[in-house]
Short mmCIF file of N, CA and C in Angstrom, two decimals:
data_model
loop_
_atom_site.label_atom_id
_atom_site.label_comp_id
_atom_site.label_asym_id
_atom_site.label_seq_id
_atom_site.Cartn_x
_atom_site.Cartn_y
_atom_site.Cartn_z
N GLN A 17 106.27 92.82 108.00
CA GLN A 17 106.31 93.02 106.58
C GLN A 17 106.18 94.50 106.26
N VAL A 18 106.48 94.85 105.01
CA VAL A 18 106.45 96.23 104.57
C VAL A 18 105.06 96.58 104.06
N GLN A 19 104.58 97.74 104.46
CA GLN A 19 103.30 98.24 104.00
C GLN A 19 103.48 99.61 103.36
N LEU A 20 102.80 99.83 102.24
CA LEU A 20 102.81 101.12 101.56
C LEU A 20 101.38 101.64 101.49
N VAL A 21 101.19 102.85 101.95
CA VAL A 21 99.88 103.46 101.94
C VAL A 21 99.93 104.71 101.08
N GLU A 22 99.14 104.72 100.01
CA GLU A 22 99.09 105.85 99.09
C GLU A 22 97.86 106.70 99.37
N SER A 23 97.99 107.98 99.06
CA SER A 23 96.87 108.89 99.19
C SER A 23 97.09 110.09 98.28
N GLY A 24 96.04 110.86 98.06
CA GLY A 24 96.15 112.10 97.33
C GLY A 24 95.52 112.11 95.95
N GLY A 25 95.10 110.96 95.45
CA GLY A 25 94.48 110.91 94.15
C GLY A 25 93.10 111.54 94.16
N GLY A 26 92.55 111.72 92.97
CA GLY A 26 91.23 112.31 92.87
C GLY A 26 90.92 112.77 91.47
N LEU A 27 89.86 113.56 91.37
CA LEU A 27 89.39 114.10 90.11
C LEU A 27 89.67 115.59 90.07
N VAL A 28 90.35 116.03 89.02
CA VAL A 28 90.66 117.45 88.84
C VAL A 28 90.44 117.84 87.39
N GLN A 29 90.29 119.13 87.17
CA GLN A 29 90.18 119.65 85.81
C GLN A 29 91.57 119.87 85.22
N ALA A 30 91.64 119.87 83.91
CA ALA A 30 92.90 120.14 83.24
C ALA A 30 93.49 121.46 83.73
N GLY A 31 94.80 121.44 83.98
CA GLY A 31 95.47 122.61 84.51
C GLY A 31 95.57 122.63 86.02
N GLY A 32 94.87 121.74 86.68
CA GLY A 32 94.88 121.68 88.13
C GLY A 32 96.08 120.93 88.67
N SER A 33 96.10 120.78 90.00
CA SER A 33 97.22 120.14 90.67
C SER A 33 96.75 119.11 91.68
N LEU A 34 97.59 118.13 91.92
CA LEU A 34 97.39 117.13 92.95
C LEU A 34 98.74 116.80 93.56
N ARG A 35 98.71 116.37 94.81
CA ARG A 35 99.92 115.92 95.48
C ARG A 35 99.70 114.52 96.03
N LEU A 36 100.43 113.57 95.50
CA LEU A 36 100.35 112.20 95.96
C LEU A 36 101.38 111.95 97.05
N SER A 37 101.04 111.09 97.97
CA SER A 37 101.98 110.70 99.01
C SER A 37 101.96 109.18 99.17
N CYS A 38 103.07 108.66 99.61
CA CYS A 38 103.21 107.23 99.85
C CYS A 38 104.09 107.04 101.07
N ALA A 39 103.54 106.42 102.08
CA ALA A 39 104.26 106.20 103.33
C ALA A 39 104.54 104.71 103.50
N ALA A 40 105.80 104.39 103.71
CA ALA A 40 106.22 103.02 103.92
C ALA A 40 106.44 102.76 105.40
N SER A 41 106.02 101.60 105.84
CA SER A 41 106.20 101.23 107.23
C SER A 41 106.46 99.74 107.33
N GLY A 42 106.93 99.32 108.48
CA GLY A 42 107.19 97.92 108.70
C GLY A 42 108.67 97.65 108.92
N ARG A 43 109.08 96.47 108.51
CA ARG A 43 110.45 96.03 108.72
C ARG A 43 111.35 96.61 107.63
N ILE A 44 111.73 97.86 107.82
CA ILE A 44 112.57 98.58 106.86
C ILE A 44 113.83 99.07 107.58
N PHE A 45 114.96 98.67 107.07
CA PHE A 45 116.24 99.13 107.61
C PHE A 45 116.84 100.26 106.77
N SER A 46 116.62 100.22 105.48
CA SER A 46 117.08 101.26 104.60
C SER A 46 116.30 101.17 103.29
N ILE A 47 116.22 102.30 102.59
CA ILE A 47 115.53 102.36 101.31
C ILE A 47 116.52 102.78 100.24
N LEU A 48 116.62 101.99 99.19
CA LEU A 48 117.53 102.30 98.10
C LEU A 48 116.95 103.36 97.17
N ALA A 49 115.65 103.24 96.90
CA ALA A 49 115.01 104.17 95.98
C ALA A 49 113.51 104.10 96.15
N MET A 50 112.84 105.17 95.73
CA MET A 50 111.40 105.22 95.74
C MET A 50 110.95 105.84 94.42
N GLY A 51 109.80 105.43 93.96
CA GLY A 51 109.34 105.97 92.69
C GLY A 51 107.84 105.87 92.52
N TRP A 52 107.38 106.53 91.47
CA TRP A 52 105.98 106.51 91.09
C TRP A 52 105.84 105.97 89.67
N TYR A 53 104.90 105.09 89.50
CA TYR A 53 104.56 104.53 88.20
C TYR A 53 103.08 104.77 87.95
N ARG A 54 102.68 104.68 86.70
CA ARG A 54 101.26 104.82 86.39
C ARG A 54 100.88 103.87 85.26
N GLN A 55 99.60 103.53 85.25
CA GLN A 55 99.08 102.65 84.23
C GLN A 55 97.70 103.13 83.81
N ALA A 56 97.57 103.45 82.55
CA ALA A 56 96.30 103.85 81.97
C ALA A 56 95.65 102.65 81.30
N PRO A 57 94.33 102.67 81.13
CA PRO A 57 93.65 101.54 80.48
C PRO A 57 94.24 101.24 79.12
N GLY A 58 94.54 99.97 78.88
CA GLY A 58 95.08 99.55 77.60
C GLY A 58 96.56 99.83 77.40
N LYS A 59 97.23 100.35 78.41
CA LYS A 59 98.65 100.66 78.29
C LYS A 59 99.45 99.93 79.36
N GLN A 60 100.74 99.80 79.11
CA GLN A 60 101.63 99.19 80.08
C GLN A 60 101.98 100.17 81.19
N ARG A 61 102.34 99.63 82.33
CA ARG A 61 102.77 100.46 83.43
C ARG A 61 104.09 101.15 83.06
N GLU A 62 104.18 102.43 83.36
CA GLU A 62 105.37 103.19 83.01
C GLU A 62 105.89 103.97 84.20
N LEU A 63 107.19 104.19 84.19
CA LEU A 63 107.82 105.00 85.23
C LEU A 63 107.45 106.47 85.03
N VAL A 64 107.05 107.11 86.10
CA VAL A 64 106.75 108.53 86.08
C VAL A 64 107.91 109.33 86.65
N ALA A 65 108.36 108.96 87.83
CA ALA A 65 109.46 109.64 88.50
C ALA A 65 110.12 108.70 89.48
N HIS A 66 111.37 108.97 89.76
CA HIS A 66 112.18 108.08 90.58
C HIS A 66 113.18 108.91 91.37
N ILE A 67 113.43 108.52 92.61
CA ILE A 67 114.41 109.23 93.42
C ILE A 67 115.20 108.21 94.23
N THR A 68 116.52 108.36 94.23
CA THR A 68 117.38 107.45 94.96
C THR A 68 117.57 107.92 96.39
N SER A 69 118.19 107.08 97.20
CA SER A 69 118.46 107.45 98.58
C SER A 69 119.38 108.66 98.67
N GLY A 70 120.18 108.89 97.63
CA GLY A 70 121.06 110.04 97.59
C GLY A 70 120.41 111.30 97.04
N GLY A 71 119.14 111.21 96.65
CA GLY A 71 118.43 112.38 96.17
C GLY A 71 118.49 112.60 94.68
N ILE A 72 119.03 111.67 93.93
CA ILE A 72 119.08 111.80 92.48
C ILE A 72 117.72 111.45 91.90
N THR A 73 117.20 112.31 91.04
CA THR A 73 115.88 112.13 90.47
C THR A 73 115.93 111.97 88.96
N ASN A 74 114.90 111.33 88.43
CA ASN A 74 114.70 111.30 87.00
C ASN A 74 113.20 111.24 86.73
N TYR A 75 112.81 111.73 85.55
CA TYR A 75 111.41 111.84 85.19
C TYR A 75 111.16 111.34 83.79
N ALA A 76 109.95 110.88 83.57
CA ALA A 76 109.52 110.59 82.21
C ALA A 76 109.45 111.90 81.43
N ASP A 77 109.76 111.83 80.14
CA ASP A 77 109.74 113.03 79.32
C ASP A 77 108.37 113.72 79.34
N SER A 78 107.32 112.94 79.45
CA SER A 78 105.97 113.48 79.38
C SER A 78 105.60 114.32 80.59
N VAL A 79 106.33 114.19 81.70
CA VAL A 79 105.99 114.93 82.91
C VAL A 79 107.06 115.91 83.33
N THR A 80 108.19 115.92 82.65
CA THR A 80 109.28 116.82 83.01
C THR A 80 108.80 118.27 82.97
N GLY A 81 109.10 119.00 84.03
CA GLY A 81 108.69 120.39 84.12
C GLY A 81 107.35 120.59 84.77
N ARG A 82 106.57 119.54 84.91
CA ARG A 82 105.24 119.63 85.53
C ARG A 82 105.16 118.89 86.85
N PHE A 83 105.86 117.77 86.96
CA PHE A 83 105.82 116.95 88.17
C PHE A 83 107.13 117.08 88.93
N THR A 84 107.05 116.95 90.25
CA THR A 84 108.23 116.98 91.10
C THR A 84 108.13 115.87 92.14
N ILE A 85 109.16 115.04 92.20
CA ILE A 85 109.21 113.99 93.20
C ILE A 85 110.11 114.45 94.35
N SER A 86 109.72 114.13 95.56
CA SER A 86 110.50 114.48 96.73
C SER A 86 110.33 113.39 97.78
N ARG A 87 111.13 113.47 98.82
CA ARG A 87 111.07 112.45 99.85
C ARG A 87 111.32 113.03 101.23
N ALA A 88 110.84 112.32 102.22
CA ALA A 88 111.11 112.61 103.62
C ALA A 88 111.66 111.32 104.21
N ASN A 89 112.96 111.18 104.20
CA ASN A 89 113.58 109.92 104.60
C ASN A 89 113.30 109.54 106.05
N ALA A 90 113.18 110.53 106.90
CA ALA A 90 112.98 110.25 108.31
C ALA A 90 111.70 109.47 108.56
N LYS A 91 110.72 109.63 107.69
CA LYS A 91 109.46 108.91 107.85
C LYS A 91 109.15 108.01 106.66
N ASN A 92 110.17 107.73 105.84
CA ASN A 92 110.03 106.81 104.71
C ASN A 92 108.83 107.15 103.84
N THR A 93 108.77 108.39 103.43
CA THR A 93 107.65 108.88 102.65
C THR A 93 108.14 109.52 101.36
N VAL A 94 107.43 109.27 100.28
CA VAL A 94 107.74 109.89 99.00
C VAL A 94 106.50 110.63 98.52
N TYR A 95 106.73 111.76 97.85
CA TYR A 95 105.65 112.60 97.36
C TYR A 95 105.79 112.80 95.86
N LEU A 96 104.67 113.08 95.23
CA LEU A 96 104.67 113.47 93.83
C LEU A 96 103.75 114.67 93.68
N GLN A 97 104.36 115.83 93.46
CA GLN A 97 103.60 117.04 93.20
C GLN A 97 103.32 117.13 91.71
N MET A 98 102.06 117.17 91.35
CA MET A 98 101.66 117.16 89.95
C MET A 98 100.95 118.48 89.63
N ASN A 99 101.56 119.26 88.76
CA ASN A 99 101.00 120.53 88.34
C ASN A 99 100.67 120.50 86.86
N SER A 100 99.85 121.45 86.44
CA SER A 100 99.46 121.57 85.03
C SER A 100 99.00 120.23 84.47
N LEU A 101 98.12 119.58 85.19
CA LEU A 101 97.67 118.26 84.80
C LEU A 101 96.91 118.28 83.48
N LYS A 102 97.10 117.22 82.72
CA LYS A 102 96.48 117.05 81.42
C LYS A 102 95.61 115.80 81.42
N PRO A 103 94.61 115.73 80.55
CA PRO A 103 93.79 114.51 80.49
C PRO A 103 94.61 113.25 80.26
N GLU A 104 95.71 113.34 79.54
CA GLU A 104 96.54 112.17 79.29
C GLU A 104 97.30 111.70 80.53
N ASP A 105 97.25 112.47 81.61
CA ASP A 105 97.82 112.03 82.88
C ASP A 105 96.90 111.08 83.62
N THR A 106 95.69 110.92 83.15
CA THR A 106 94.72 110.05 83.80
C THR A 106 95.23 108.62 83.83
N ALA A 107 95.31 108.05 85.03
CA ALA A 107 95.83 106.70 85.21
C ALA A 107 95.73 106.32 86.68
N VAL A 108 96.02 105.07 86.95
CA VAL A 108 96.22 104.63 88.32
C VAL A 108 97.70 104.79 88.63
N TYR A 109 98.00 105.48 89.70
CA TYR A 109 99.38 105.75 90.08
C TYR A 109 99.79 104.83 91.21
N TYR A 110 100.94 104.19 91.05
CA TYR A 110 101.45 103.23 92.02
C TYR A 110 102.78 103.69 92.59
N CYS A 111 102.90 103.58 93.89
CA CYS A 111 104.16 103.85 94.57
C CYS A 111 104.99 102.58 94.61
N ASN A 112 106.29 102.72 94.45
CA ASN A 112 107.20 101.59 94.56
C ASN A 112 108.36 101.96 95.47
N VAL A 113 108.72 101.04 96.35
CA VAL A 113 109.83 101.24 97.26
C VAL A 113 110.77 100.06 97.13
N ALA A 114 112.04 100.35 96.91
CA ALA A 114 113.07 99.32 96.82
C ALA A 114 113.90 99.37 98.09
N ILE A 115 113.86 98.28 98.84
CA ILE A 115 114.68 98.19 100.04
C ILE A 115 115.87 97.27 99.82
N GLY A 116 115.97 96.71 98.64
CA GLY A 116 117.07 95.87 98.23
C GLY A 116 116.94 95.61 96.75
N ILE A 117 118.02 95.12 96.13
CA ILE A 117 117.96 94.92 94.68
C ILE A 117 116.94 93.86 94.28
N LYS A 118 116.57 93.01 95.19
CA LYS A 118 115.57 91.98 94.93
C LYS A 118 114.36 92.12 95.85
N LEU A 119 114.23 93.25 96.47
CA LEU A 119 113.12 93.49 97.39
C LEU A 119 112.42 94.79 97.01
N ASN A 120 111.30 94.66 96.33
CA ASN A 120 110.49 95.79 95.91
C ASN A 120 109.06 95.61 96.39
N TYR A 121 108.47 96.69 96.85
CA TYR A 121 107.10 96.66 97.32
C TYR A 121 106.29 97.71 96.59
N TRP A 122 105.02 97.39 96.36
CA TRP A 122 104.11 98.26 95.63
C TRP A 122 102.96 98.72 96.51
N GLY A 123 102.56 99.96 96.29
CA GLY A 123 101.36 100.45 96.92
C GLY A 123 100.12 99.91 96.24
N GLN A 124 98.97 100.22 96.81
CA GLN A 124 97.72 99.67 96.28
C GLN A 124 97.22 100.39 95.03
N GLY A 125 97.79 101.53 94.73
CA GLY A 125 97.37 102.32 93.59
C GLY A 125 96.34 103.36 93.98
N THR A 126 96.44 104.53 93.37
CA THR A 126 95.47 105.59 93.60
C THR A 126 95.08 106.19 92.26
N GLN A 127 93.79 106.38 92.06
CA GLN A 127 93.28 106.85 90.78
C GLN A 127 93.43 108.36 90.64
N VAL A 128 93.99 108.78 89.52
CA VAL A 128 94.06 110.19 89.16
C VAL A 128 93.29 110.37 87.86
N THR A 129 92.28 111.21 87.90
CA THR A 129 91.47 111.47 86.72
C THR A 129 91.48 112.96 86.43
N VAL A 130 91.85 113.31 85.21
CA VAL A 130 91.92 114.70 84.79
C VAL A 130 90.90 114.92 83.68
N SER A 131 89.95 115.79 83.93
CA SER A 131 88.91 116.07 82.96
C SER A 131 89.31 117.24 82.07
N SER A 132 88.80 117.23 80.85
CA SER A 132 89.10 118.29 79.90
C SER A 132 88.17 119.47 80.06
#
């Protein structure tokens, strides 16, 4: 089965940076896309950034210019570099990997807390 392991979350002050990583392992033949989502208390889960197997990226308007998504296909890993963090970025961040149009796997979530 497919396993996703997330790391890199933590507590930072406003204006600081964090780098999240998500490594996929298991029975994977190819990855269609990888992305990061987040969910804050009382809010729905939202897309933060997404990258396709061809390297095409897209970002939520709220993080454009501050966050960068990247990947290392050889080791099935996706990263999220987060700069100029704001308190409103506080949320649980989840990695998602699509290995097929009906096959999606989620990471366990990692907490990001930004203090003012």
